[in-house]
Amino acid sequence: MPKLDDPNLLVGIETGDDAAVYRLGPELALIQTVDYFTPIVDDPYSFGAIAAANALSDIYAMGGRPLLALNIVGFPIGKLSVDVLGEILRGGAEKAMEAGVLIVGGHSIDDNEPKYGLAVTGLIHPDLVATNKQARVGDDLILTKPLGMGIISTAIKREKAPPSVVHRAIEVMSTLNRGAAEAMAEVGVHACTDITGFGLLGHLYGMTRASGVGARIKLSNLPILSEVWELAKEGCIPGGTRRNYDYLQEKEAVVWDPGIDETTRLVVADAQTSGGLLISVAKEKSRDLLSLLETKKTPAAALIGEIVENASGQIRVEL
Ligand code: CO
Ligand code: CO
Ligand code: CO
């Protein structure tokens, strides 16, 4: 990609941020992002809702407010009933409505397998943009959804996930990060990203590298759905999760306490879909943020670690 040089481009592609931010005026900036993927659950309505929540999340992860969206659709015309497509779009539309976002159009193509997502436009005050590069030494790290969704999605594909776990995972993945973004805006934070395909450690690696700091994660503080451990032990590990783990090992980015076994490491590296916000906030504000998150009933409100002075991108995971 060519290097862009425009004074109004506040966030471009360099820092691996969730969305681009473009200043329109002294008090207003535009946020743009796009996300789509193939089904991760069997129910088409839930797939649509999760895909929409996931796409909107990149606006929330910048601290912004989503306004307008466009559907992006791939569908095997003639192979699957159009009723399935109808349900996917209804799931997305109702999720957008819940977020106060207008879906104003879109584009569809004939495809080998279904794909769905949104291109989203949002707004933010230029001074309130939460990027990857402002995490500071001493900040607390807070996570707003539990981990393990990749492992559960793999268990669903292998028909190993109990119905109650599928139900809870759909609930978590289709929850908007809106409440978390509102809490974050109210308290004022340093940095934020949402946890998606690269998993907690991959996205934290991105944030700490962009900020030139290190991080310390406390394993026992991580919110993880209890059933995830059992499924992971049974070998329900997505390819993406293994790739995340191998990549970080290759980069020597993570130092694990010696007592942490490989299954646990894979759980911590698990690739997420529509995961929570990972927020870096000044220590003196973290209590306020946690209690606001609880008021907003985010799926998790967990203090998982802190930003430390270390080589850029170095993460320590402690028992
Ligand atoms: Co993101
Ligand atoms: Co993104
Ligand atoms: Co994204």
PDB file of C-alpha atoms and ligand atoms in Angstrom:
ATOM      1  CA  MET A   1       0.000   0.000   0.000  1.00  0.00           C
ATOM      2  CA  PRO A   2       1.345   3.459  -0.870  1.00  0.00           C
ATOM      3  CA  LYS A   3       2.096   5.770   2.039  1.00  0.00           C
ATOM      4  CA  LEU A   4      -0.629   8.399   2.502  1.00  0.00           C
ATOM      5  CA  ASP A   5       0.199  11.943   3.456  1.00  0.00           C
ATOM      6  CA  ASP A   6      -2.841  14.027   4.311  1.00  0.00           C
ATOM      7  CA  PRO A   7      -3.014  16.277   7.392  1.00  0.00           C
ATOM      8  CA  ASN A   8      -6.693  15.417   7.854  1.00  0.00           C
ATOM      9  CA  LEU A   9      -6.075  11.668   7.951  1.00  0.00           C
ATOM     10  CA  LEU A  10      -5.864  11.239  11.734  1.00  0.00           C
ATOM     11  CA  VAL A  11      -5.662   7.430  11.673  1.00  0.00           C
ATOM     12  CA  GLY A  12      -4.474   5.568   8.591  1.00  0.00           C
ATOM     13  CA  ILE A  13      -3.154   2.064   8.069  1.00  0.00           C
ATOM     14  CA  GLU A  14       0.241   2.394   9.817  1.00  0.00           C
ATOM     15  CA  THR A  15      -0.794   1.526  13.378  1.00  0.00           C
ATOM     16  CA  GLY A  16      -3.046  -1.442  12.525  1.00  0.00           C
ATOM     17  CA  ASP A  17      -6.037   0.350  14.007  1.00  0.00           C
ATOM     18  CA  ASP A  18      -9.635  -0.830  13.775  1.00  0.00           C
ATOM     19  CA  ALA A  19     -10.816   1.938  11.461  1.00  0.00           C
ATOM     20  CA  ALA A  20      -9.626   4.982   9.567  1.00  0.00           C
ATOM     21  CA  VAL A  21     -10.368   8.452  10.957  1.00  0.00           C
ATOM     22  CA  TYR A  22     -10.557  11.562   8.773  1.00  0.00           C
ATOM     23  CA  ARG A  23     -10.966  15.085  10.172  1.00  0.00           C
ATOM     24  CA  LEU A  24     -13.869  17.009   8.606  1.00  0.00           C
ATOM     25  CA  GLY A  25     -13.524  20.063  10.868  1.00  0.00           C
ATOM     26  CA  PRO A  26     -12.079  21.119  14.235  1.00  0.00           C
ATOM     27  CA  GLU A  27     -14.795  19.240  16.145  1.00  0.00           C
ATOM     28  CA  LEU A  28     -15.813  16.465  13.797  1.00  0.00           C
ATOM     29  CA  ALA A  29     -14.108  13.459  12.217  1.00  0.00           C
ATOM     30  CA  LEU A  30     -15.373  10.640  10.021  1.00  0.00           C
ATOM     31  CA  ILE A  31     -14.645   6.965  10.861  1.00  0.00           C
ATOM     32  CA  GLN A  32     -14.696   4.249   8.197  1.00  0.00           C
ATOM     33  CA  THR A  33     -14.384   0.490   8.409  1.00  0.00           C
ATOM     34  CA  VAL A  34     -15.492  -2.737   6.724  1.00  0.00           C
ATOM     35  CA  ASP A  35     -15.746  -6.318   7.999  1.00  0.00           C
ATOM     36  CA  TYR A  36     -17.373  -9.506   6.684  1.00  0.00           C
ATOM     37  CA  PHE A  37     -16.926 -13.264   7.095  1.00  0.00           C
ATOM     38  CA  THR A  38     -18.392 -16.724   6.517  1.00  0.00           C
ATOM     39  CA  PRO A  39     -20.958 -18.283   8.924  1.00  0.00           C
ATOM     40  CA  ILE A  40     -19.697 -19.242  12.370  1.00  0.00           C
ATOM     41  CA  VAL A  41     -23.046 -20.496  13.716  1.00  0.00           C
ATOM     42  CA  ASP A  42     -25.751 -22.575  12.013  1.00  0.00           C
ATOM     43  CA  ASP A  43     -28.656 -20.194  12.579  1.00  0.00           C
ATOM     44  CA  PRO A  44     -28.692 -17.604   9.732  1.00  0.00           C
ATOM     45  CA  TYR A  45     -30.432 -14.909  11.787  1.00  0.00           C
ATOM     46  CA  SER A  46     -27.792 -15.173  14.533  1.00  0.00           C
ATOM     47  CA  PHE A  47     -25.011 -15.160  11.930  1.00  0.00           C
ATOM     48  CA  GLY A  48     -26.385 -11.875  10.518  1.00  0.00           C
ATOM     49  CA  ALA A  49     -26.628 -10.317  13.975  1.00  0.00           C
ATOM     50  CA  ILE A  50     -23.083 -11.389  14.937  1.00  0.00           C
ATOM     51  CA  ALA A  51     -21.603 -10.170  11.630  1.00  0.00           C
ATOM     52  CA  ALA A  52     -23.281  -6.787  12.074  1.00  0.00           C
ATOM     53  CA  ALA A  53     -22.206  -6.448  15.744  1.00  0.00           C
ATOM     54  CA  ASN A  54     -18.669  -7.365  14.679  1.00  0.00           C
ATOM     55  CA  ALA A  55     -18.542  -4.781  11.869  1.00  0.00           C
ATOM     56  CA  LEU A  56     -19.993  -2.013  14.060  1.00  0.00           C
ATOM     57  CA  SER A  57     -17.455  -2.876  16.749  1.00  0.00           C
ATOM     58  CA  ASP A  58     -14.565  -1.315  14.816  1.00  0.00           C
ATOM     59  CA  ILE A  59     -16.326   2.070  15.107  1.00  0.00           C
ATOM     60  CA  TYR A  60     -16.882   1.555  18.851  1.00  0.00           C
ATOM     61  CA  ALA A  61     -13.247   0.495  19.241  1.00  0.00           C
ATOM     62  CA  MET A  62     -12.181   3.958  18.043  1.00  0.00           C
ATOM     63  CA  GLY A  63     -14.501   5.517  20.638  1.00  0.00           C
ATOM     64  CA  GLY A  64     -16.948   6.572  17.927  1.00  0.00           C
ATOM     65  CA  ARG A  65     -20.651   6.461  17.120  1.00  0.00           C
ATOM     66  CA  PRO A  66     -21.746   4.488  14.013  1.00  0.00           C
ATOM     67  CA  LEU A  67     -24.250   6.242  11.751  1.00  0.00           C
ATOM     68  CA  LEU A  68     -24.667   4.539   8.374  1.00  0.00           C
ATOM     69  CA  ALA A  69     -23.851   1.091   6.992  1.00  0.00           C
ATOM     70  CA  LEU A  70     -23.877  -0.831   3.693  1.00  0.00           C
ATOM     71  CA  ASN A  71     -24.528  -4.577   3.440  1.00  0.00           C
ATOM     72  CA  ILE A  72     -21.834  -6.765   1.868  1.00  0.00           C
ATOM     73  CA  VAL A  73     -23.263 -10.101   0.758  1.00  0.00           C
ATOM     74  CA  GLY A  74     -21.903 -13.234  -0.900  1.00  0.00           C
ATOM     75  CA  PHE A  75     -24.485 -15.979  -1.451  1.00  0.00           C
ATOM     76  CA  PRO A  76     -24.634 -19.297  -3.356  1.00  0.00           C
ATOM     77  CA  ILE A  77     -27.651 -18.434  -5.495  1.00  0.00           C
ATOM     78  CA  GLY A  78     -29.582 -21.543  -6.528  1.00  0.00           C
ATOM     79  CA  LYS A  79     -27.755 -23.751  -3.990  1.00  0.00           C
ATOM     80  CA  LEU A  80     -29.233 -22.342  -0.781  1.00  0.00           C
ATOM     81  CA  SER A  81     -32.797 -21.091  -0.319  1.00  0.00           C
ATOM     82  CA  VAL A  82     -33.143 -17.297  -0.526  1.00  0.00           C
ATOM     83  CA  ASP A  83     -35.018 -17.556   2.779  1.00  0.00           C
ATOM     84  CA  VAL A  84     -31.608 -18.198   4.389  1.00  0.00           C
ATOM     85  CA  LEU A  85     -30.323 -14.934   2.905  1.00  0.00           C
ATOM     86  CA  GLY A  86     -33.480 -13.205   4.127  1.00  0.00           C
ATOM     87  CA  GLU A  87     -32.763 -14.362   7.681  1.00  0.00           C
ATOM     88  CA  ILE A  88     -29.095 -13.271   7.524  1.00  0.00           C
ATOM     89  CA  LEU A  89     -30.139  -9.798   6.360  1.00  0.00           C
ATOM     90  CA  ARG A  90     -32.895  -9.591   8.991  1.00  0.00           C
ATOM     91  CA  GLY A  91     -30.367 -10.460  11.724  1.00  0.00           C
ATOM     92  CA  GLY A  92     -28.047  -7.718  10.471  1.00  0.00           C
ATOM     93  CA  ALA A  93     -30.842  -5.173  10.028  1.00  0.00           C
ATOM     94  CA  GLU A  94     -32.251  -5.682  13.524  1.00  0.00           C
ATOM     95  CA  LYS A  95     -28.784  -5.431  15.075  1.00  0.00           C
ATOM     96  CA  ALA A  96     -28.147  -2.197  13.142  1.00  0.00           C
ATOM     97  CA  MET A  97     -31.501  -0.860  14.331  1.00  0.00           C
ATOM     98  CA  GLU A  98     -30.575  -1.670  17.928  1.00  0.00           C
ATOM     99  CA  ALA A  99     -27.366   0.334  17.397  1.00  0.00           C
ATOM    100  CA  GLY A 100     -29.309   3.261  15.899  1.00  0.00           C
ATOM    101  CA  VAL A 101     -27.532   2.693  12.579  1.00  0.00           C
ATOM    102  CA  LEU A 102     -29.225   3.031   9.188  1.00  0.00           C
ATOM    103  CA  ILE A 103     -28.407   0.391   6.568  1.00  0.00           C
ATOM    104  CA  VAL A 104     -28.765   2.455   3.427  1.00  0.00           C
ATOM    105  CA  GLY A 105     -27.774  -0.001   0.692  1.00  0.00           C
ATOM    106  CA  GLY A 106     -25.190  -2.588  -0.148  1.00  0.00           C
ATOM    107  CA  HIS A 107     -23.856  -4.983  -2.742  1.00  0.00           C
ATOM    108  CA  SER A 108     -24.282  -8.721  -3.296  1.00  0.00           C
ATOM    109  CA  ILE A 109     -22.527 -11.303  -5.469  1.00  0.00           C
ATOM    110  CA  ASP A 110     -23.048 -14.976  -6.329  1.00  0.00           C
ATOM    111  CA  ASP A 111     -20.492 -16.858  -4.200  1.00  0.00           C
ATOM    112  CA  ASN A 112     -19.539 -20.440  -3.277  1.00  0.00           C
ATOM    113  CA  GLU A 113     -20.445 -19.930   0.368  1.00  0.00           C
ATOM    114  CA  PRO A 114     -22.409 -17.300   2.259  1.00  0.00           C
ATOM    115  CA  LYS A 115     -20.523 -14.203   3.391  1.00  0.00           C
ATOM    116  CA  TYR A 116     -21.973 -11.256   5.238  1.00  0.00           C
ATOM    117  CA  GLY A 117     -20.824  -8.039   6.856  1.00  0.00           C
ATOM    118  CA  LEU A 118     -21.065  -4.276   6.776  1.00  0.00           C
ATOM    119  CA  ALA A 119     -19.117  -1.256   5.616  1.00  0.00           C
ATOM    120  CA  VAL A 120     -19.745   1.292   8.366  1.00  0.00           C
ATOM    121  CA  THR A 121     -19.406   5.053   8.636  1.00  0.00           C
ATOM    122  CA  GLY A 122     -19.283   6.754  12.031  1.00  0.00           C
ATOM    123  CA  LEU A 123     -18.494  10.075  13.661  1.00  0.00           C
ATOM    124  CA  ILE A 124     -16.255  11.188  16.516  1.00  0.00           C
ATOM    125  CA  HIS A 125     -14.719  14.303  18.026  1.00  0.00           C
ATOM    126  CA  PRO A 126     -11.096  14.393  16.773  1.00  0.00           C
ATOM    127  CA  ASP A 127      -9.759  14.775  20.336  1.00  0.00           C
ATOM    128  CA  LEU A 128     -11.547  11.646  21.606  1.00  0.00           C
ATOM    129  CA  VAL A 129     -10.181   9.094  19.129  1.00  0.00           C
ATOM    130  CA  ALA A 130      -8.952   5.964  20.964  1.00  0.00           C
ATOM    131  CA  THR A 131      -6.173   4.536  18.798  1.00  0.00           C
ATOM    132  CA  ASN A 132      -3.666   1.735  19.342  1.00  0.00           C
ATOM    133  CA  LYS A 133      -0.703   4.032  19.948  1.00  0.00           C
ATOM    134  CA  GLN A 134      -1.474   5.951  23.165  1.00  0.00           C
ATOM    135  CA  ALA A 135      -1.213   3.194  25.785  1.00  0.00           C
ATOM    136  CA  ARG A 136       1.020   4.473  28.631  1.00  0.00           C
ATOM    137  CA  VAL A 137       3.180   2.755  31.202  1.00  0.00           C
ATOM    138  CA  GLY A 138       1.107   2.244  34.371  1.00  0.00           C
ATOM    139  CA  ASP A 139      -2.249   1.982  32.537  1.00  0.00           C
ATOM    140  CA  ASP A 140      -4.657  -0.751  33.542  1.00  0.00           C
ATOM    141  CA  LEU A 141      -5.922  -3.118  30.829  1.00  0.00           C
ATOM    142  CA  ILE A 142      -9.636  -3.845  30.809  1.00  0.00           C
ATOM    143  CA  LEU A 143     -11.564  -6.363  28.705  1.00  0.00           C
ATOM    144  CA  THR A 144     -15.341  -6.216  28.108  1.00  0.00           C
ATOM    145  CA  LYS A 145     -16.253  -9.691  26.763  1.00  0.00           C
ATOM    146  CA  PRO A 146     -15.158 -13.217  27.712  1.00  0.00           C
ATOM    147  CA  LEU A 147     -12.667 -15.143  25.542  1.00  0.00           C
ATOM    148  CA  GLY A 148     -13.051 -18.577  23.951  1.00  0.00           C
ATOM    149  CA  MET A 149     -15.480 -17.838  21.099  1.00  0.00           C
ATOM    150  CA  GLY A 150     -13.138 -19.356  18.483  1.00  0.00           C
ATOM    151  CA  ILE A 151     -12.904 -22.596  20.447  1.00  0.00           C
ATOM    152  CA  ILE A 152     -16.693 -22.701  20.823  1.00  0.00           C
ATOM    153  CA  SER A 153     -17.184 -21.985  17.084  1.00  0.00           C
ATOM    154  CA  THR A 154     -14.914 -24.947  16.282  1.00  0.00           C
ATOM    155  CA  ALA A 155     -16.850 -27.104  18.751  1.00  0.00           C
ATOM    156  CA  ILE A 156     -20.079 -26.070  16.983  1.00  0.00           C
ATOM    157  CA  LYS A 157     -18.635 -27.184  13.619  1.00  0.00           C
ATOM    158  CA  ARG A 158     -17.659 -30.554  15.151  1.00  0.00           C
ATOM    159  CA  GLU A 159     -21.059 -30.838  16.878  1.00  0.00           C
ATOM    160  CA  LYS A 160     -19.391 -30.997  20.282  1.00  0.00           C
ATOM    161  CA  ALA A 161     -20.843 -27.819  21.802  1.00  0.00           C
ATOM    162  CA  PRO A 162     -23.759 -28.281  24.235  1.00  0.00           C
ATOM    163  CA  PRO A 163     -26.837 -26.138  23.324  1.00  0.00           C
ATOM    164  CA  SER A 164     -26.423 -23.944  26.409  1.00  0.00           C
ATOM    165  CA  VAL A 165     -22.863 -23.064  25.352  1.00  0.00           C
ATOM    166  CA  VAL A 166     -23.954 -22.285  21.779  1.00  0.00           C
ATOM    167  CA  HIS A 167     -26.696 -20.060  23.169  1.00  0.00           C
ATOM    168  CA  ARG A 168     -24.307 -18.167  25.467  1.00  0.00           C
ATOM    169  CA  ALA A 169     -21.693 -17.760  22.700  1.00  0.00           C
ATOM    170  CA  ILE A 170     -24.301 -16.321  20.309  1.00  0.00           C
ATOM    171  CA  GLU A 171     -25.426 -13.962  23.049  1.00  0.00           C
ATOM    172  CA  VAL A 172     -21.856 -12.761  23.701  1.00  0.00           C
ATOM    173  CA  MET A 173     -20.875 -12.407  20.023  1.00  0.00           C
ATOM    174  CA  SER A 174     -24.056 -10.556  19.055  1.00  0.00           C
ATOM    175  CA  THR A 175     -23.789  -8.081  21.955  1.00  0.00           C
ATOM    176  CA  LEU A 176     -22.893  -4.619  20.660  1.00  0.00           C
ATOM    177  CA  ASN A 177     -19.751  -2.981  22.050  1.00  0.00           C
ATOM    178  CA  ARG A 178     -21.835   0.186  22.286  1.00  0.00           C
ATOM    179  CA  GLY A 179     -22.155   0.186  26.074  1.00  0.00           C
ATOM    180  CA  ALA A 180     -18.422  -0.353  26.412  1.00  0.00           C
ATOM    181  CA  ALA A 181     -17.703   2.516  23.994  1.00  0.00           C
ATOM    182  CA  GLU A 182     -20.073   4.840  25.862  1.00  0.00           C
ATOM    183  CA  ALA A 183     -18.444   3.980  29.193  1.00  0.00           C
ATOM    184  CA  MET A 184     -15.029   4.566  27.654  1.00  0.00           C
ATOM    185  CA  ALA A 185     -16.065   7.987  26.267  1.00  0.00           C
ATOM    186  CA  GLU A 186     -17.467   9.015  29.643  1.00  0.00           C
ATOM    187  CA  VAL A 187     -14.323   8.127  31.592  1.00  0.00           C
ATOM    188  CA  GLY A 188     -11.691   9.071  28.994  1.00  0.00           C
ATOM    189  CA  VAL A 189      -9.094   6.436  28.088  1.00  0.00           C
ATOM    190  CA  HIS A 190      -5.694   6.242  26.401  1.00  0.00           C
ATOM    191  CA  ALA A 191      -6.019   3.412  23.861  1.00  0.00           C
ATOM    192  CA  CYS A 192      -8.528   0.842  22.663  1.00  0.00           C
ATOM    193  CA  THR A 193      -8.990  -1.957  20.160  1.00  0.00           C
ATOM    194  CA  ASP A 194     -11.528  -4.744  19.803  1.00  0.00           C
ATOM    195  CA  ILE A 195     -10.523  -8.408  20.104  1.00  0.00           C
ATOM    196  CA  THR A 196     -11.162 -10.273  16.858  1.00  0.00           C
ATOM    197  CA  GLY A 197      -9.190 -12.690  14.681  1.00  0.00           C
ATOM    198  CA  PHE A 198      -5.735 -12.139  16.189  1.00  0.00           C
ATOM    199  CA  GLY A 199      -7.047 -12.931  19.674  1.00  0.00           C
ATOM    200  CA  LEU A 200      -6.309 -11.114  22.934  1.00  0.00           C
ATOM    201  CA  LEU A 201      -2.540 -11.536  22.640  1.00  0.00           C
ATOM    202  CA  GLY A 202      -2.338 -10.597  18.944  1.00  0.00           C
ATOM    203  CA  HIS A 203      -4.339  -7.414  19.396  1.00  0.00           C
ATOM    204  CA  LEU A 204      -2.455  -6.557  22.595  1.00  0.00           C
ATOM    205  CA  TYR A 205       0.776  -7.120  20.681  1.00  0.00           C
ATOM    206  CA  GLY A 206      -0.457  -4.640  18.051  1.00  0.00           C
ATOM    207  CA  MET A 207      -1.367  -2.072  20.695  1.00  0.00           C
ATOM    208  CA  THR A 208       1.863  -2.382  22.695  1.00  0.00           C
ATOM    209  CA  ARG A 209       3.980  -2.228  19.526  1.00  0.00           C
ATOM    210  CA  ALA A 210       2.153   0.865  18.273  1.00  0.00           C
ATOM    211  CA  SER A 211       2.584   2.481  21.718  1.00  0.00           C
ATOM    212  CA  GLY A 212       6.201   1.411  22.287  1.00  0.00           C
ATOM    213  CA  VAL A 213       5.424  -0.303  25.604  1.00  0.00           C
ATOM    214  CA  GLY A 214       5.098  -3.794  27.104  1.00  0.00           C
ATOM    215  CA  ALA A 215       2.238  -5.469  28.981  1.00  0.00           C
ATOM    216  CA  ARG A 216       1.621  -7.881  31.831  1.00  0.00           C
ATOM    217  CA  ILE A 217      -1.448 -10.154  31.799  1.00  0.00           C
ATOM    218  CA  LYS A 218      -2.788 -11.984  34.857  1.00  0.00           C
ATOM    219  CA  LEU A 219      -4.125 -15.358  33.710  1.00  0.00           C
ATOM    220  CA  SER A 220      -6.517 -15.813  36.659  1.00  0.00           C
ATOM    221  CA  ASN A 221      -8.184 -12.467  35.860  1.00  0.00           C
ATOM    222  CA  LEU A 222      -9.069 -13.360  32.260  1.00  0.00           C
ATOM    223  CA  PRO A 223     -12.804 -13.761  31.671  1.00  0.00           C
ATOM    224  CA  ILE A 224     -13.182 -17.166  29.986  1.00  0.00           C
ATOM    225  CA  LEU A 225     -16.432 -19.128  29.685  1.00  0.00           C
ATOM    226  CA  SER A 226     -15.891 -22.160  31.930  1.00  0.00           C
ATOM    227  CA  GLU A 227     -16.948 -24.698  29.250  1.00  0.00           C
ATOM    228  CA  VAL A 228     -14.128 -23.462  27.009  1.00  0.00           C
ATOM    229  CA  TRP A 229     -11.491 -25.327  29.046  1.00  0.00           C
ATOM    230  CA  GLU A 230     -13.183 -28.686  28.509  1.00  0.00           C
ATOM    231  CA  LEU A 231     -13.634 -28.075  24.746  1.00  0.00           C
ATOM    232  CA  ALA A 232     -10.010 -26.959  24.402  1.00  0.00           C
ATOM    233  CA  LYS A 233      -8.798 -30.108  26.180  1.00  0.00           C
ATOM    234  CA  GLU A 234     -10.872 -32.145  23.705  1.00  0.00           C
ATOM    235  CA  GLY A 235      -8.885 -30.476  20.909  1.00  0.00           C
ATOM    236  CA  CYS A 236     -11.461 -27.969  19.594  1.00  0.00           C
ATOM    237  CA  ILE A 237      -8.760 -25.472  18.603  1.00  0.00           C
ATOM    238  CA  PRO A 238      -9.360 -23.355  15.454  1.00  0.00           C
ATOM    239  CA  GLY A 239      -6.568 -23.107  12.863  1.00  0.00           C
ATOM    240  CA  GLY A 240      -6.526 -19.323  13.386  1.00  0.00           C
ATOM    241  CA  THR A 241      -5.851 -19.769  17.103  1.00  0.00           C
ATOM    242  CA  ARG A 242      -2.843 -22.021  16.412  1.00  0.00           C
ATOM    243  CA  ARG A 243      -1.577 -19.518  13.829  1.00  0.00           C
ATOM    244  CA  ASN A 244      -1.935 -16.693  16.382  1.00  0.00           C
ATOM    245  CA  TYR A 245       0.048 -18.703  18.919  1.00  0.00           C
ATOM    246  CA  ASP A 246       2.767 -19.732  16.443  1.00  0.00           C
ATOM    247  CA  TYR A 247       3.113 -16.168  15.145  1.00  0.00           C
ATOM    248  CA  LEU A 248       3.667 -14.746  18.635  1.00  0.00           C
ATOM    249  CA  GLN A 249       6.153 -17.517  19.444  1.00  0.00           C
ATOM    250  CA  GLU A 250       8.032 -16.737  16.232  1.00  0.00           C
ATOM    251  CA  LYS A 251       8.159 -13.037  17.192  1.00  0.00           C
ATOM    252  CA  GLU A 252       9.218 -13.996  20.755  1.00  0.00           C
ATOM    253  CA  ALA A 253       6.515 -11.567  21.834  1.00  0.00           C
ATOM    254  CA  VAL A 254       5.139 -13.499  24.800  1.00  0.00           C
ATOM    255  CA  VAL A 255       6.894 -14.708  27.937  1.00  0.00           C
ATOM    256  CA  TRP A 256       4.771 -17.376  29.651  1.00  0.00           C
ATOM    257  CA  ASP A 257       5.098 -18.292  33.316  1.00  0.00           C
ATOM    258  CA  PRO A 258       6.603 -21.811  33.252  1.00  0.00           C
ATOM    259  CA  GLY A 259       3.522 -23.325  34.950  1.00  0.00           C
ATOM    260  CA  ILE A 260       1.218 -22.434  32.031  1.00  0.00           C
ATOM    261  CA  ASP A 261       0.518 -25.490  29.849  1.00  0.00           C
ATOM    262  CA  GLU A 262      -0.004 -25.459  26.094  1.00  0.00           C
ATOM    263  CA  THR A 263      -3.794 -25.852  26.166  1.00  0.00           C
ATOM    264  CA  THR A 264      -4.038 -22.791  28.400  1.00  0.00           C
ATOM    265  CA  ARG A 265      -1.731 -20.856  26.077  1.00  0.00           C
ATOM    266  CA  LEU A 266      -3.971 -21.694  23.130  1.00  0.00           C
ATOM    267  CA  VAL A 267      -7.056 -20.552  25.068  1.00  0.00           C
ATOM    268  CA  VAL A 268      -5.363 -17.199  25.776  1.00  0.00           C
ATOM    269  CA  ALA A 269      -4.372 -16.888  22.077  1.00  0.00           C
ATOM    270  CA  ASP A 270      -7.855 -17.907  20.837  1.00  0.00           C
ATOM    271  CA  ALA A 271      -9.096 -16.093  17.708  1.00  0.00           C
ATOM    272  CA  GLN A 272     -12.310 -14.242  18.540  1.00  0.00           C
ATOM    273  CA  THR A 273     -15.294 -13.162  16.496  1.00  0.00           C
ATOM    274  CA  SER A 274     -17.017  -9.975  17.616  1.00  0.00           C
ATOM    275  CA  GLY A 275     -14.946  -9.914  20.814  1.00  0.00           C
ATOM    276  CA  GLY A 276     -14.906  -7.240  23.484  1.00  0.00           C
ATOM    277  CA  LEU A 277     -13.014  -3.976  23.718  1.00  0.00           C
ATOM    278  CA  LEU A 278      -9.490  -4.065  25.137  1.00  0.00           C
ATOM    279  CA  ILE A 279      -9.045  -0.721  26.862  1.00  0.00           C
ATOM    280  CA  SER A 280      -5.875   0.907  28.189  1.00  0.00           C
ATOM    281  CA  VAL A 281      -6.879   3.398  30.867  1.00  0.00           C
ATOM    282  CA  ALA A 282      -5.017   5.427  33.490  1.00  0.00           C
ATOM    283  CA  LYS A 283      -4.891   3.487  36.782  1.00  0.00           C
ATOM    284  CA  GLU A 284      -6.725   6.177  38.727  1.00  0.00           C
ATOM    285  CA  LYS A 285      -9.680   5.938  36.321  1.00  0.00           C
ATOM    286  CA  SER A 286      -9.952   2.159  36.021  1.00  0.00           C
ATOM    287  CA  ARG A 287     -12.299   1.699  39.030  1.00  0.00           C
ATOM    288  CA  ASP A 288     -14.743   4.203  37.502  1.00  0.00           C
ATOM    289  CA  LEU A 289     -14.549   2.509  34.125  1.00  0.00           C
ATOM    290  CA  LEU A 290     -15.169  -0.957  35.604  1.00  0.00           C
ATOM    291  CA  SER A 291     -18.208   0.190  37.565  1.00  0.00           C
ATOM    292  CA  LEU A 292     -19.614   1.986  34.485  1.00  0.00           C
ATOM    293  CA  LEU A 293     -19.127  -1.182  32.425  1.00  0.00           C
ATOM    294  CA  GLU A 294     -21.039  -3.099  35.081  1.00  0.00           C
ATOM    295  CA  THR A 295     -23.854  -0.548  34.924  1.00  0.00           C
ATOM    296  CA  LYS A 296     -23.946  -0.956  31.125  1.00  0.00           C
ATOM    297  CA  LYS A 297     -24.045  -4.761  31.616  1.00  0.00           C
ATOM    298  CA  THR A 298     -21.181  -5.527  29.227  1.00  0.00           C
ATOM    299  CA  PRO A 299     -20.644  -9.334  28.949  1.00  0.00           C
ATOM    300  CA  ALA A 300     -17.441  -8.926  31.012  1.00  0.00           C
ATOM    301  CA  ALA A 301     -15.830  -6.092  32.944  1.00  0.00           C
ATOM    302  CA  ALA A 302     -12.432  -7.471  33.841  1.00  0.00           C
ATOM    303  CA  LEU A 303      -9.168  -5.881  34.912  1.00  0.00           C
ATOM    304  CA  ILE A 304      -6.792  -8.275  33.127  1.00  0.00           C
ATOM    305  CA  GLY A 305      -3.376  -6.662  33.507  1.00  0.00           C
ATOM    306  CA  GLU A 306      -1.376  -3.515  32.968  1.00  0.00           C
ATOM    307  CA  ILE A 307       0.937  -1.676  30.624  1.00  0.00           C
ATOM    308  CA  VAL A 308       4.567  -1.866  31.747  1.00  0.00           C
ATOM    309  CA  GLU A 309       7.883  -0.435  30.682  1.00  0.00           C
ATOM    310  CA  ASN A 310       9.414  -3.129  28.509  1.00  0.00           C
ATOM    311  CA  ALA A 311      10.649  -3.694  24.988  1.00  0.00           C
ATOM    312  CA  SER A 312       7.924  -2.642  22.563  1.00  0.00           C
ATOM    313  CA  GLY A 313       5.369  -5.439  22.110  1.00  0.00           C
ATOM    314  CA  GLN A 314       6.702  -7.674  24.922  1.00  0.00           C
ATOM    315  CA  ILE A 315       3.875  -9.394  26.796  1.00  0.00           C
ATOM    316  CA  ARG A 316       4.269 -11.367  29.995  1.00  0.00           C
ATOM    317  CA  VAL A 317       1.502 -13.823  30.935  1.00  0.00           C
ATOM    318  CA  GLU A 318       1.517 -14.636  34.659  1.00  0.00           C
ATOM    319  CA  LEU A 319      -0.267 -17.381  36.582  1.00  0.00           C
TER     320      LEU A 319
HETATM  321 CO    CO B   1     -11.091  -4.322  15.161  1.00  0.00          CO
HETATM  322 CO    CO B   2     -10.619  -3.579  12.217  1.00  0.00          CO
HETATM  323 CO    CO B   3     -12.333  -5.439  11.827  1.00  0.00          CO
END
